[in-house]
PDB file of C-alpha atoms in Angstrom:
ATOM      1  CA  MET A 779       0.135  -0.010   0.191  1.00  0.00           C
ATOM      2  CA  SER A 780       2.722   2.164   1.062  1.00  0.00           C
ATOM      3  CA  THR A 781       4.198   1.550  -2.239  1.00  0.00           C
ATOM      4  CA  CYS A 782       1.629   1.696  -4.450  1.00  0.00           C
ATOM      5  CA  SER A 783       0.416   5.381  -2.188  1.00  0.00           C
ATOM      6  CA  ALA A 784       3.880   6.533  -2.500  1.00  0.00           C
ATOM      7  CA  THR A 785       3.726   6.179  -6.970  1.00  0.00           C
ATOM      8  CA  GLN A 786       0.518   7.845  -7.327  1.00  0.00           C
ATOM      9  CA  ASN A 787       2.046  10.827  -5.095  1.00  0.00           C
ATOM     10  CA  LEU A 788       4.301  11.016  -7.591  1.00  0.00           C
ATOM     11  CA  HIS A 789       2.083  11.820 -10.986  1.00  0.00           C
ATOM     12  CA  PRO A 790       1.518  15.477  -9.479  1.00  0.00           C
ATOM     13  CA  SER A 791       5.080  16.556  -9.280  1.00  0.00           C
ATOM     14  CA  LEU A 792       5.384  15.646 -12.926  1.00  0.00           C
ATOM     15  CA  VAL A 793       2.685  16.785 -14.239  1.00  0.00           C
ATOM     16  CA  MET A 794       3.218  20.169 -12.843  1.00  0.00           C
ATOM     17  CA  SER A 795       6.798  19.341 -13.542  1.00  0.00           C
ATOM     18  CA  LYS A 796       5.939  18.933 -17.356  1.00  0.00           C
ATOM     19  CA  ARG A 797       3.969  22.141 -17.490  1.00  0.00           C
ATOM     20  CA  ARG A 798       6.377  24.135 -16.200  1.00  0.00           C
ATOM     21  CA  LYS A 799       9.153  22.873 -18.603  1.00  0.00           C
ATOM     22  CA  PHE A 800       5.900  23.275 -21.229  1.00  0.00           C
ATOM     23  CA  VAL A 801       5.925  27.196 -20.202  1.00  0.00           C
ATOM     24  CA  ILE A 802       9.232  28.203 -20.409  1.00  0.00           C
ATOM     25  CA  ALA A 803       9.619  26.772 -23.176  1.00  0.00           C
ATOM     26  CA  VAL A 804       7.150  28.928 -24.439  1.00  0.00           C
ATOM     27  CA  LEU A 805       8.560  32.393 -22.721  1.00  0.00           C
ATOM     28  CA  PHE A 806      11.627  31.568 -24.004  1.00  0.00           C
ATOM     29  CA  CYS A 807      10.346  30.998 -27.679  1.00  0.00           C
ATOM     30  CA  MET A 808       8.024  34.559 -26.786  1.00  0.00           C
ATOM     31  CA  SER A 809      10.848  35.975 -25.756  1.00  0.00           C
ATOM     32  CA  ALA A 810      13.095  35.025 -28.860  1.00  0.00           C
ATOM     33  CA  VAL A 811      10.687  36.485 -31.272  1.00  0.00           C
ATOM     34  CA  ALA A 812       9.978  39.768 -29.613  1.00  0.00           C
ATOM     35  CA  VAL A 813      13.646  40.585 -29.014  1.00  0.00           C
ATOM     36  CA  ILE A 814      13.956  39.676 -33.150  1.00  0.00           C
ATOM     37  CA  ALA A 815      10.735  41.497 -34.146  1.00  0.00           C
ATOM     38  CA  PHE A 816      12.421  44.195 -31.545  1.00  0.00           C
ATOM     39  CA  LEU A 817      15.284  44.416 -33.661  1.00  0.00           C
ATOM     40  CA  ALA A 818      14.717  43.966 -37.120  1.00  0.00           C
ATOM     41  CA  HIS A 819      12.197  46.887 -36.389  1.00  0.00           C
ATOM     42  CA  ARG A 820      15.610  49.436 -35.328  1.00  0.00           C
ATOM     43  CA  GLN A 821      17.100  48.200 -38.440  1.00  0.00           C
ATOM     44  CA  ASP A 822      14.603  49.035 -40.488  1.00  0.00           C
ATOM     45  CA  PRO A 823      12.818  51.997 -39.747  1.00  0.00           C
ATOM     46  CA  GLU A 824      10.218  52.180 -41.995  1.00  0.00           C
ATOM     47  CA  PRO A 825       8.448  54.901 -44.201  1.00  0.00           C
ATOM     48  CA  ALA A 826       4.761  55.929 -43.122  1.00  0.00           C
ATOM     49  CA  TYR A 827       2.011  57.502 -44.550  1.00  0.00           C
ATOM     50  CA  ALA A 828      -1.392  58.604 -42.378  1.00  0.00           C
ATOM     51  CA  GLY A 829       0.459  57.192 -38.867  1.00  0.00           C
ATOM     52  CA  HIS A 830       0.814  53.813 -39.987  1.00  0.00           C
ATOM     53  CA  PRO A 831       4.798  52.247 -41.162  1.00  0.00           C
ATOM     54  CA  LEU A 832       4.841  50.706 -44.584  1.00  0.00           C
ATOM     55  CA  SER A 833       4.636  47.488 -43.330  1.00  0.00           C
ATOM     56  CA  PHE A 834       0.758  48.247 -41.910  1.00  0.00           C
ATOM     57  CA  TRP A 835      -0.371  49.060 -45.695  1.00  0.00           C
ATOM     58  CA  VAL A 836       1.838  45.747 -47.996  1.00  0.00           C
ATOM     59  CA  GLU A 837       0.143  43.604 -45.272  1.00  0.00           C
ATOM     60  CA  ILE A 838      -3.062  45.153 -46.237  1.00  0.00           C
ATOM     61  CA  LEU A 839      -2.844  44.444 -49.523  1.00  0.00           C
ATOM     62  CA  GLY A 840      -1.203  40.588 -48.945  1.00  0.00           C
ATOM     63  CA  ARG A 841      -4.223  39.163 -46.987  1.00  0.00           C
ATOM     64  CA  ARG A 842      -5.380  36.496 -49.520  1.00  0.00           C
ATOM     65  CA  SER A 843      -9.248  36.329 -47.596  1.00  0.00           C
ATOM     66  CA  PRO A 844     -11.575  38.870 -45.846  1.00  0.00           C
ATOM     67  CA  PRO A 845     -11.267  41.710 -44.210  1.00  0.00           C
ATOM     68  CA  TRP A 846      -8.704  42.968 -46.601  1.00  0.00           C
ATOM     69  CA  GLY A 847      -8.933  46.381 -44.847  1.00  0.00           C
ATOM     70  CA  ASP A 848      -8.451  49.891 -46.632  1.00  0.00           C
ATOM     71  CA  THR A 849      -7.366  48.970 -50.466  1.00  0.00           C
ATOM     72  CA  GLN A 850      -7.835  52.159 -50.986  1.00  0.00           C
ATOM     73  CA  GLY A 851      -5.584  53.720 -47.937  1.00  0.00           C
ATOM     74  CA  ALA A 852      -3.113  50.834 -49.142  1.00  0.00           C
ATOM     75  CA  THR A 853      -2.892  52.563 -52.602  1.00  0.00           C
ATOM     76  CA  ASN A 854      -2.395  56.026 -51.693  1.00  0.00           C
ATOM     77  CA  ALA A 855       0.578  55.009 -49.197  1.00  0.00           C
ATOM     78  CA  ILE A 856       2.680  53.252 -52.037  1.00  0.00           C
ATOM     79  CA  ALA A 857       1.706  55.824 -54.032  1.00  0.00           C
ATOM     80  CA  HIS A 858       2.921  58.722 -51.728  1.00  0.00           C
ATOM     81  CA  ILE A 859       5.469  56.672 -50.206  1.00  0.00           C
ATOM     82  CA  GLY A 860       7.071  55.852 -53.505  1.00  0.00           C
ATOM     83  CA  PRO A 861      10.769  54.992 -54.092  1.00  0.00           C
ATOM     84  CA  ALA A 862      11.522  54.839 -51.003  1.00  0.00           C
ATOM     85  CA  SER A 863       9.900  51.764 -50.370  1.00  0.00           C
ATOM     86  CA  LEU A 864      12.088  49.739 -52.798  1.00  0.00           C
ATOM     87  CA  PRO A 865      14.340  48.823 -49.857  1.00  0.00           C
ATOM     88  CA  LEU A 866      12.191  47.661 -47.687  1.00  0.00           C
ATOM     89  CA  LEU A 867       9.984  45.796 -50.651  1.00  0.00           C
ATOM     90  CA  LEU A 868      13.185  44.149 -51.698  1.00  0.00           C
ATOM     91  CA  LYS A 869      13.932  42.878 -48.382  1.00  0.00           C
ATOM     92  CA  TRP A 870       9.916  41.232 -48.132  1.00  0.00           C
ATOM     93  CA  ILE A 871       9.948  39.544 -51.507  1.00  0.00           C
ATOM     94  CA  GLN A 872      12.636  37.415 -50.022  1.00  0.00           C
ATOM     95  CA  HIS A 873      10.772  35.173 -48.034  1.00  0.00           C
ATOM     96  CA  GLU A 874      11.065  32.050 -48.186  1.00  0.00           C
ATOM     97  CA  PRO A 875       8.100  29.576 -46.165  1.00  0.00           C
ATOM     98  CA  ALA A 876       9.023  26.771 -44.433  1.00  0.00           C
ATOM     99  CA  GLN A 877       7.259  22.963 -44.108  1.00  0.00           C
ATOM    100  CA  TRP A 878       9.164  22.543 -40.297  1.00  0.00           C
ATOM    101  CA  ARG A 879       7.816  26.156 -39.357  1.00  0.00           C
ATOM    102  CA  ASP A 880       3.978  24.925 -40.524  1.00  0.00           C
ATOM    103  CA  LYS A 881       4.603  21.541 -38.567  1.00  0.00           C
ATOM    104  CA  LEU A 882       5.604  23.635 -35.520  1.00  0.00           C
ATOM    105  CA  ALA A 883       2.955  26.186 -35.569  1.00  0.00           C
ATOM    106  CA  ALA A 884      -0.306  23.900 -36.375  1.00  0.00           C
ATOM    107  CA  PRO A 885      -0.464  22.013 -32.404  1.00  0.00           C
ATOM    108  CA  LEU A 886      -0.128  26.015 -30.315  1.00  0.00           C
ATOM    109  CA  LYS A 887      -2.876  27.267 -33.681  1.00  0.00           C
ATOM    110  CA  ARG A 888      -5.068  24.910 -31.627  1.00  0.00           C
ATOM    111  CA  LEU A 889      -4.991  25.495 -28.635  1.00  0.00           C
ATOM    112  CA  PRO A 890      -7.834  28.208 -27.107  1.00  0.00           C
ATOM    113  CA  TYR A 891      -5.753  30.765 -26.638  1.00  0.00           C
ATOM    114  CA  GLU A 892      -5.223  33.933 -28.054  1.00  0.00           C
ATOM    115  CA  TRP A 893      -1.592  34.356 -27.153  1.00  0.00           C
ATOM    116  CA  THR A 894      -1.568  30.408 -28.187  1.00  0.00           C
ATOM    117  CA  HIS A 895      -2.342  31.665 -31.939  1.00  0.00           C
ATOM    118  CA  TRP A 896      -0.426  34.514 -31.703  1.00  0.00           C
ATOM    119  CA  LEU A 897       3.290  33.133 -31.418  1.00  0.00           C
ATOM    120  CA  SER A 898       1.580  30.198 -33.800  1.00  0.00           C
ATOM    121  CA  ALA A 899       1.891  33.068 -36.385  1.00  0.00           C
ATOM    122  CA  CYS A 900       4.918  34.152 -35.316  1.00  0.00           C
ATOM    123  CA  ILE A 901       7.282  30.981 -35.905  1.00  0.00           C
ATOM    124  CA  ALA A 902       4.603  30.128 -39.397  1.00  0.00           C
ATOM    125  CA  GLN A 903       5.669  33.588 -40.269  1.00  0.00           C
ATOM    126  CA  GLU A 904       2.344  34.517 -41.226  1.00  0.00           C
ATOM    127  CA  ARG A 905       3.226  38.402 -41.091  1.00  0.00           C
ATOM    128  CA  SER A 906       6.488  37.782 -43.474  1.00  0.00           C
ATOM    129  CA  GLU A 907       4.021  35.803 -45.409  1.00  0.00           C
ATOM    130  CA  GLN A 908       1.703  38.066 -45.967  1.00  0.00           C
ATOM    131  CA  LEU A 909       4.106  41.021 -46.933  1.00  0.00           C
ATOM    132  CA  ALA A 910       5.497  38.744 -50.149  1.00  0.00           C
ATOM    133  CA  ILE A 911       2.547  38.934 -51.602  1.00  0.00           C
ATOM    134  CA  GLY A 912       1.760  42.176 -50.373  1.00  0.00           C
ATOM    135  CA  THR A 913       5.262  43.452 -52.786  1.00  0.00           C
ATOM    136  CA  TYR A 914       3.293  42.341 -56.082  1.00  0.00           C
ATOM    137  CA  GLU A 915       0.274  45.031 -55.736  1.00  0.00           C
ATOM    138  CA  ALA A 916       3.000  47.572 -54.111  1.00  0.00           C
ATOM    139  CA  PHE A 917       4.806  47.113 -57.563  1.00  0.00           C
ATOM    140  CA  HIS A 918       1.590  47.499 -59.161  1.00  0.00           C
ATOM    141  CA  ILE A 919       1.312  51.138 -57.679  1.00  0.00           C
ATOM    142  CA  LEU A 920       4.325  52.180 -58.434  1.00  0.00           C
ATOM    143  CA  GLY A 921       4.670  50.408 -61.684  1.00  0.00           C
ATOM    144  CA  THR A 922       7.536  52.289 -64.145  1.00  0.00           C
ATOM    145  CA  ARG A 923       8.447  54.749 -60.821  1.00  0.00           C
ATOM    146  CA  ALA A 924      10.101  50.855 -59.117  1.00  0.00           C
ATOM    147  CA  THR A 925      12.534  51.017 -61.739  1.00  0.00           C
ATOM    148  CA  PRO A 926      15.212  51.820 -59.512  1.00  0.00           C
ATOM    149  CA  ALA A 927      14.637  48.236 -58.140  1.00  0.00           C
ATOM    150  CA  LEU A 928      15.493  46.467 -61.901  1.00  0.00           C
ATOM    151  CA  GLU A 929      18.902  45.361 -61.041  1.00  0.00           C
ATOM    152  CA  ASP A 930      17.631  43.703 -57.884  1.00  0.00           C
ATOM    153  CA  LEU A 931      15.131  41.812 -58.937  1.00  0.00           C
ATOM    154  CA  SER A 932      16.465  40.166 -61.832  1.00  0.00           C
ATOM    155  CA  ARG A 933      18.698  38.697 -59.814  1.00  0.00           C
ATOM    156  CA  LEU A 934      15.845  37.789 -57.159  1.00  0.00           C
ATOM    157  CA  MET A 935      14.360  35.809 -60.457  1.00  0.00           C
ATOM    158  CA  ASN A 936      17.383  34.023 -61.826  1.00  0.00           C
ATOM    159  CA  ALA A 937      18.557  32.934 -57.671  1.00  0.00           C
ATOM    160  CA  THR A 938      16.591  30.258 -58.203  1.00  0.00           C
ATOM    161  CA  ASN A 939      17.419  28.495 -55.605  1.00  0.00           C
ATOM    162  CA  ALA A 940      15.040  30.377 -53.408  1.00  0.00           C
ATOM    163  CA  THR A 941      11.954  29.437 -55.701  1.00  0.00           C
ATOM    164  CA  ALA A 942       9.391  31.450 -53.862  1.00  0.00           C
ATOM    165  CA  THR A 943      11.405  34.854 -54.129  1.00  0.00           C
ATOM    166  CA  SER A 944      12.384  34.166 -57.731  1.00  0.00           C
ATOM    167  CA  ALA A 945       8.799  33.520 -58.732  1.00  0.00           C
ATOM    168  CA  ARG A 946       8.058  36.842 -57.043  1.00  0.00           C
ATOM    169  CA  ALA A 947      10.701  38.896 -58.564  1.00  0.00           C
ATOM    170  CA  THR A 948      10.139  37.701 -62.508  1.00  0.00           C
ATOM    171  CA  GLU A 949       5.885  38.217 -61.264  1.00  0.00           C
ATOM    172  CA  ASN A 950       7.069  42.073 -59.719  1.00  0.00           C
ATOM    173  CA  LEU A 951       9.628  42.627 -63.017  1.00  0.00           C
ATOM    174  CA  GLY A 952       6.495  42.851 -64.751  1.00  0.00           C
ATOM    175  CA  CYS A 953       5.181  45.990 -63.139  1.00  0.00           C
ATOM    176  CA  LEU A 954       8.197  47.306 -64.180  1.00  0.00           C
ATOM    177  CA  GLY A 955       6.375  48.200 -68.064  1.00  0.00           C
ATOM    178  CA  THR A 956       9.234  47.549 -70.842  1.00  0.00           C
ATOM    179  CA  ASN A 957      12.646  48.596 -68.900  1.00  0.00           C
ATOM    180  CA  ALA A 958      11.949  44.933 -67.291  1.00  0.00           C
ATOM    181  CA  LEU A 959      11.316  43.486 -70.841  1.00  0.00           C
ATOM    182  CA  ALA A 960      15.224  42.591 -72.050  1.00  0.00           C
ATOM    183  CA  ALA A 961      15.988  40.919 -68.715  1.00  0.00           C
ATOM    184  CA  LEU A 962      12.162  38.556 -68.791  1.00  0.00           C
ATOM    185  CA  LEU A 963      13.511  38.264 -72.460  1.00  0.00           C
ATOM    186  CA  ALA A 964      16.806  36.419 -71.569  1.00  0.00           C
ATOM    187  CA  VAL A 965      14.892  34.631 -69.277  1.00  0.00           C
ATOM    188  CA  ILE A 966      11.959  33.954 -72.115  1.00  0.00           C
ATOM    189  CA  GLN A 967      15.085  32.989 -74.582  1.00  0.00           C
ATOM    190  CA  ASP A 968      16.739  29.950 -71.917  1.00  0.00           C
ATOM    191  CA  PRO A 969      14.770  26.771 -71.810  1.00  0.00           C
ATOM    192  CA  ARG A 970      16.264  25.709 -68.789  1.00  0.00           C
ATOM    193  CA  HIS A 971      15.406  28.778 -66.780  1.00  0.00           C
ATOM    194  CA  PRO A 972      12.597  27.476 -64.530  1.00  0.00           C
ATOM    195  CA  ARG A 973      11.166  30.812 -64.141  1.00  0.00           C
ATOM    196  CA  GLN A 974      10.078  30.933 -67.890  1.00  0.00           C
ATOM    197  CA  TRP A 975       6.604  30.796 -68.154  1.00  0.00           C
ATOM    198  CA  GLN A 976       6.350  33.408 -65.186  1.00  0.00           C
ATOM    199  CA  ALA A 977       8.718  35.791 -67.724  1.00  0.00           C
ATOM    200  CA  VAL A 978       5.497  35.347 -69.921  1.00  0.00           C
ATOM    201  CA  ALA A 979       3.254  36.034 -67.841  1.00  0.00           C
ATOM    202  CA  ALA A 980       5.105  38.867 -66.416  1.00  0.00           C
ATOM    203  CA  VAL A 981       6.050  40.518 -70.319  1.00  0.00           C
ATOM    204  CA  GLY A 982       1.944  40.317 -71.107  1.00  0.00           C
ATOM    205  CA  SER A 983       0.994  41.771 -67.993  1.00  0.00           C
ATOM    206  CA  MET A 984       2.978  44.675 -68.899  1.00  0.00           C
ATOM    207  CA  PRO A 985       0.200  47.695 -69.844  1.00  0.00           C
ATOM    208  CA  ASP A 986       1.227  49.859 -72.788  1.00  0.00           C
ATOM    209  CA  MET A 987       4.030  47.902 -74.376  1.00  0.00           C
ATOM    210  CA  GLY A 988       3.507  50.044 -77.670  1.00  0.00           C
ATOM    211  CA  ASP A 989       6.607  48.702 -80.218  1.00  0.00           C
ATOM    212  CA  ALA A 990       8.140  46.986 -78.056  1.00  0.00           C
ATOM    213  CA  ALA A 991       5.303  44.403 -77.939  1.00  0.00           C
ATOM    214  CA  LYS A 992       6.522  43.372 -81.389  1.00  0.00           C
ATOM    215  CA  LEU A 993      10.459  42.954 -80.389  1.00  0.00           C
ATOM    216  CA  SER A 994       8.797  40.031 -77.886  1.00  0.00           C
ATOM    217  CA  VAL A 995       6.689  38.418 -80.206  1.00  0.00           C
ATOM    218  CA  PRO A 996       9.593  35.567 -81.918  1.00  0.00           C
ATOM    219  CA  ALA A 997      10.653  34.626 -78.326  1.00  0.00           C
ATOM    220  CA  ILE A 998       7.342  34.128 -77.439  1.00  0.00           C
ATOM    221  CA  ILE A 999       6.302  32.335 -79.868  1.00  0.00           C
ATOM    222  CA  ALA A1000       8.813  29.787 -79.718  1.00  0.00           C
ATOM    223  CA  CYS A1001       7.100  29.428 -75.658  1.00  0.00           C
ATOM    224  CA  ILE A1002       4.219  28.070 -77.910  1.00  0.00           C
ATOM    225  CA  GLY A1003       5.518  24.570 -79.708  1.00  0.00           C
ATOM    226  CA  ASN A1004       7.128  23.238 -76.243  1.00  0.00           C
ATOM    227  CA  THR A1005       5.686  20.483 -76.161  1.00  0.00           C
ATOM    228  CA  ASN A1006       7.093  19.582 -73.239  1.00  0.00           C
ATOM    229  CA  ASP A1007       6.137  22.158 -70.822  1.00  0.00           C
ATOM    230  CA  GLU A1008       1.613  22.805 -71.756  1.00  0.00           C
ATOM    231  CA  THR A1009       2.047  25.307 -68.407  1.00  0.00           C
ATOM    232  CA  LEU A1010       5.095  27.200 -70.579  1.00  0.00           C
ATOM    233  CA  SER A1011       2.751  26.292 -74.143  1.00  0.00           C
ATOM    234  CA  LEU A1012      -1.148  27.378 -72.220  1.00  0.00           C
ATOM    235  CA  MET A1013       0.246  31.140 -71.081  1.00  0.00           C
ATOM    236  CA  ALA A1014       2.058  31.843 -74.536  1.00  0.00           C
ATOM    237  CA  VAL A1015      -0.430  31.698 -76.032  1.00  0.00           C
ATOM    238  CA  ASN A1016      -2.552  33.395 -73.931  1.00  0.00           C
ATOM    239  CA  VAL A1017       0.087  35.934 -74.486  1.00  0.00           C
ATOM    240  CA  ILE A1018      -0.055  36.177 -77.612  1.00  0.00           C
ATOM    241  CA  GLY A1019      -3.378  36.839 -77.909  1.00  0.00           C
ATOM    242  CA  ARG A1020      -3.122  39.581 -75.354  1.00  0.00           C
ATOM    243  CA  LEU A1021      -0.433  41.716 -76.919  1.00  0.00           C
ATOM    244  CA  ARG A1022      -1.681  41.459 -80.427  1.00  0.00           C
ATOM    245  CA  ALA A1023       1.311  42.486 -81.978  1.00  0.00           C
ATOM    246  CA  ALA A1024       2.805  41.235 -85.420  1.00  0.00           C
ATOM    247  CA  PRO A1025      -0.088  39.015 -87.146  1.00  0.00           C
ATOM    248  CA  ASP A1026       2.265  37.765 -89.264  1.00  0.00           C
ATOM    249  CA  LEU A1027       3.721  35.612 -87.311  1.00  0.00           C
ATOM    250  CA  SER A1028       1.604  35.262 -84.443  1.00  0.00           C
ATOM    251  CA  VAL A1029      -1.416  34.017 -86.123  1.00  0.00           C
ATOM    252  CA  PRO A1030       0.385  31.215 -88.058  1.00  0.00           C
ATOM    253  CA  ALA A1031       2.221  30.643 -84.408  1.00  0.00           C
ATOM    254  CA  LEU A1032      -1.667  30.828 -83.459  1.00  0.00           C
ATOM    255  CA  VAL A1033      -3.066  28.631 -86.071  1.00  0.00           C
ATOM    256  CA  CYS A1034      -0.639  25.631 -85.549  1.00  0.00           C
ATOM    257  CA  CYS A1035      -1.728  25.144 -82.005  1.00  0.00           C
ATOM    258  CA  LEU A1036      -5.782  24.320 -82.801  1.00  0.00           C
ATOM    259  CA  GLN A1037      -4.460  21.198 -84.194  1.00  0.00           C
ATOM    260  CA  SER A1038      -2.739  20.466 -80.756  1.00  0.00           C
ATOM    261  CA  THR A1039      -3.808  17.485 -78.335  1.00  0.00           C
ATOM    262  CA  ASN A1040      -4.966  19.199 -75.745  1.00  0.00           C
ATOM    263  CA  ALA A1041      -8.545  20.686 -75.584  1.00  0.00           C
ATOM    264  CA  ILE A1042      -7.785  23.443 -73.451  1.00  0.00           C
ATOM    265  CA  ILE A1043      -4.847  25.417 -75.891  1.00  0.00           C
ATOM    266  CA  ARG A1044      -7.073  24.466 -79.012  1.00  0.00           C
ATOM    267  CA  ILE A1045     -10.311  26.614 -77.183  1.00  0.00           C
ATOM    268  CA  SER A1046      -7.258  29.090 -76.186  1.00  0.00           C
ATOM    269  CA  SER A1047      -5.557  29.486 -79.686  1.00  0.00           C
ATOM    270  CA  ALA A1048      -8.994  30.560 -81.183  1.00  0.00           C
ATOM    271  CA  GLU A1049      -9.714  32.277 -78.436  1.00  0.00           C
ATOM    272  CA  ALA A1050      -6.139  34.451 -78.705  1.00  0.00           C
ATOM    273  CA  ILE A1051      -6.551  34.198 -82.416  1.00  0.00           C
ATOM    274  CA  ALA A1052     -10.189  36.406 -82.417  1.00  0.00           C
ATOM    275  CA  ALA A1053      -8.147  39.380 -80.713  1.00  0.00           C
ATOM    276  CA  PHE A1054      -6.565  39.975 -84.279  1.00  0.00           C
ATOM    277  CA  GLY A1055      -9.939  40.471 -85.572  1.00  0.00           C
ATOM    278  CA  THR A1056      -9.697  41.452 -89.492  1.00  0.00           C
ATOM    279  CA  GLN A1057      -6.257  40.710 -89.433  1.00  0.00           C
ATOM    280  CA  ALA A1058      -6.448  36.839 -88.646  1.00  0.00           C
ATOM    281  CA  THR A1059      -8.193  35.942 -91.576  1.00  0.00           C
ATOM    282  CA  SER A1060      -5.376  33.017 -92.788  1.00  0.00           C
ATOM    283  CA  ALA A1061      -7.132  31.084 -89.677  1.00  0.00           C
ATOM    284  CA  ILE A1062     -10.396  31.208 -91.628  1.00  0.00           C
ATOM    285  CA  PRO A1063      -9.480  27.597 -93.504  1.00  0.00           C
ATOM    286  CA  ALA A1064      -8.692  25.448 -89.978  1.00  0.00           C
ATOM    287  CA  LEU A1065     -11.177  27.460 -88.167  1.00  0.00           C
ATOM    288  CA  THR A1066     -13.678  25.823 -90.283  1.00  0.00           C
ATOM    289  CA  ASN A1067     -12.140  22.734 -90.061  1.00  0.00           C
ATOM    290  CA  MET A1068     -12.706  23.250 -86.273  1.00  0.00           C
ATOM    291  CA  LEU A1069     -16.728  23.461 -86.586  1.00  0.00           C
ATOM    292  CA  THR A1070     -17.138  19.704 -87.185  1.00  0.00           C
ATOM    293  CA  ASP A1071     -15.366  18.545 -84.094  1.00  0.00           C
ATOM    294  CA  PRO A1072     -17.099  16.235 -82.514  1.00  0.00           C
ATOM    295  CA  ASP A1073     -15.931  18.657 -78.724  1.00  0.00           C
ATOM    296  CA  PRO A1074     -19.189  21.609 -78.901  1.00  0.00           C
ATOM    297  CA  GLU A1075     -17.025  23.627 -76.928  1.00  0.00           C
ATOM    298  CA  LEU A1076     -14.754  23.419 -79.318  1.00  0.00           C
ATOM    299  CA  ARG A1077     -17.103  24.002 -82.392  1.00  0.00           C
ATOM    300  CA  ASP A1078     -18.627  26.895 -80.110  1.00  0.00           C
ATOM    301  CA  CYS A1079     -15.649  28.665 -79.579  1.00  0.00           C
ATOM    302  CA  ALA A1080     -14.366  28.077 -83.443  1.00  0.00           C
ATOM    303  CA  ALA A1081     -17.868  29.847 -84.858  1.00  0.00           C
ATOM    304  CA  LYS A1082     -16.954  33.412 -82.026  1.00  0.00           C
ATOM    305  CA  THR A1083     -13.977  33.328 -83.489  1.00  0.00           C
ATOM    306  CA  LEU A1084     -15.133  33.433 -87.090  1.00  0.00           C
ATOM    307  CA  HIS A1085     -17.731  35.930 -86.241  1.00  0.00           C
ATOM    308  CA  GLU A1086     -15.014  37.546 -84.857  1.00  0.00           C
ATOM    309  CA  ILE A1087     -12.077  37.840 -88.014  1.00  0.00           C
ATOM    310  CA  ALA A1088     -14.936  37.377 -90.883  1.00  0.00           C
ATOM    311  CA  PRO A1089     -17.969  38.916 -89.776  1.00  0.00           C
ATOM    312  CA  SER A1090     -19.561  39.660 -93.090  1.00  0.00           C
ATOM    313  CA  THR A1091     -18.642  36.212 -94.752  1.00  0.00           C
ATOM    314  CA  PHE A1092     -19.399  34.582 -92.291  1.00  0.00           C
ATOM    315  CA  THR A1093     -22.900  35.159 -91.862  1.00  0.00           C
ATOM    316  CA  ASN A1094     -23.979  31.388 -92.765  1.00  0.00           C
ATOM    317  CA  VAL A1095     -22.091  30.587 -89.626  1.00  0.00           C
ATOM    318  CA  PRO A1096     -24.020  29.612 -86.251  1.00  0.00           C
ATOM    319  CA  PRO A1097     -23.515  31.896 -84.077  1.00  0.00           C
ATOM    320  CA  PRO A1098     -21.794  31.120 -80.890  1.00  0.00           C
ATOM    321  CA  HIS A1099     -24.282  30.142 -78.006  1.00  0.00           C
ATOM    322  CA  HIS A1100     -23.993  29.898 -74.731  1.00  0.00           C
ATOM    323  CA  ILE A1101     -22.651  26.400 -73.505  1.00  0.00           C
ATOM    324  CA  ASP A1102     -23.299  25.273 -69.863  1.00  0.00           C
TER     325      ASP A1102
END
């Protein structure tokens, strides 16, 4: 009896010991996070707008679910702060997510306490992720005013060992307009570069390219025929349609894609041809053949495109209809 009693008496102390260790570990982590945040704040004083630091506004832009916050205020803030925001944007873009952080944070997030949720978010670097995502909107707002970041963004784009950073840098280069065209075309023309399709997308996102659009067409057309990477091929087709440049080169390349075994690429090619309007009449024979395709969506897309590029000639083509 005495032995059993002694054993039972040990349990509360053992439990308390484990709890103390857990509390000490949590407090240590919280202290470490607080110290790191404090030092980071001291090292990188932020420009501010309307009483809030730059990170406050960029974090709003990076949120992917409601409530988003004052997005108009964030837009005004980035526009007001201007190129002075670039050093911090270039820092925040370099966040690389780590699986071990998510695994460590998950148990804390399940506990019903606000402080454990806060600690979980700190460990998982949720705020860093939001800031990294928000940099795209910030660069988009700045537009060509962000050109001083061209060299750094190009370097980060080509640092492909940092996957997330490289992808974000490629995407953000498109916000700089034609100033970034040479850097993006160099990636598009390199079949070994893992950011090829993102570079094509970045060129397609550029506003008001003017004559520079024609310079992009040959490199993007070369990506269309990449049968080993259908994501790249599909992106190239869509961007050619957005650019609507050099129809003498673009339309024949898109007509070739109408023969693809991938139905999505065929539909996207027909839609891209439609964007060229009456400049795409050389595609009429191939589109006419599509009117007898067994796929009703392809037939409908071909009819719609024919009405766009030759409305007076193809009055007898059945008008396109909505497919549920």
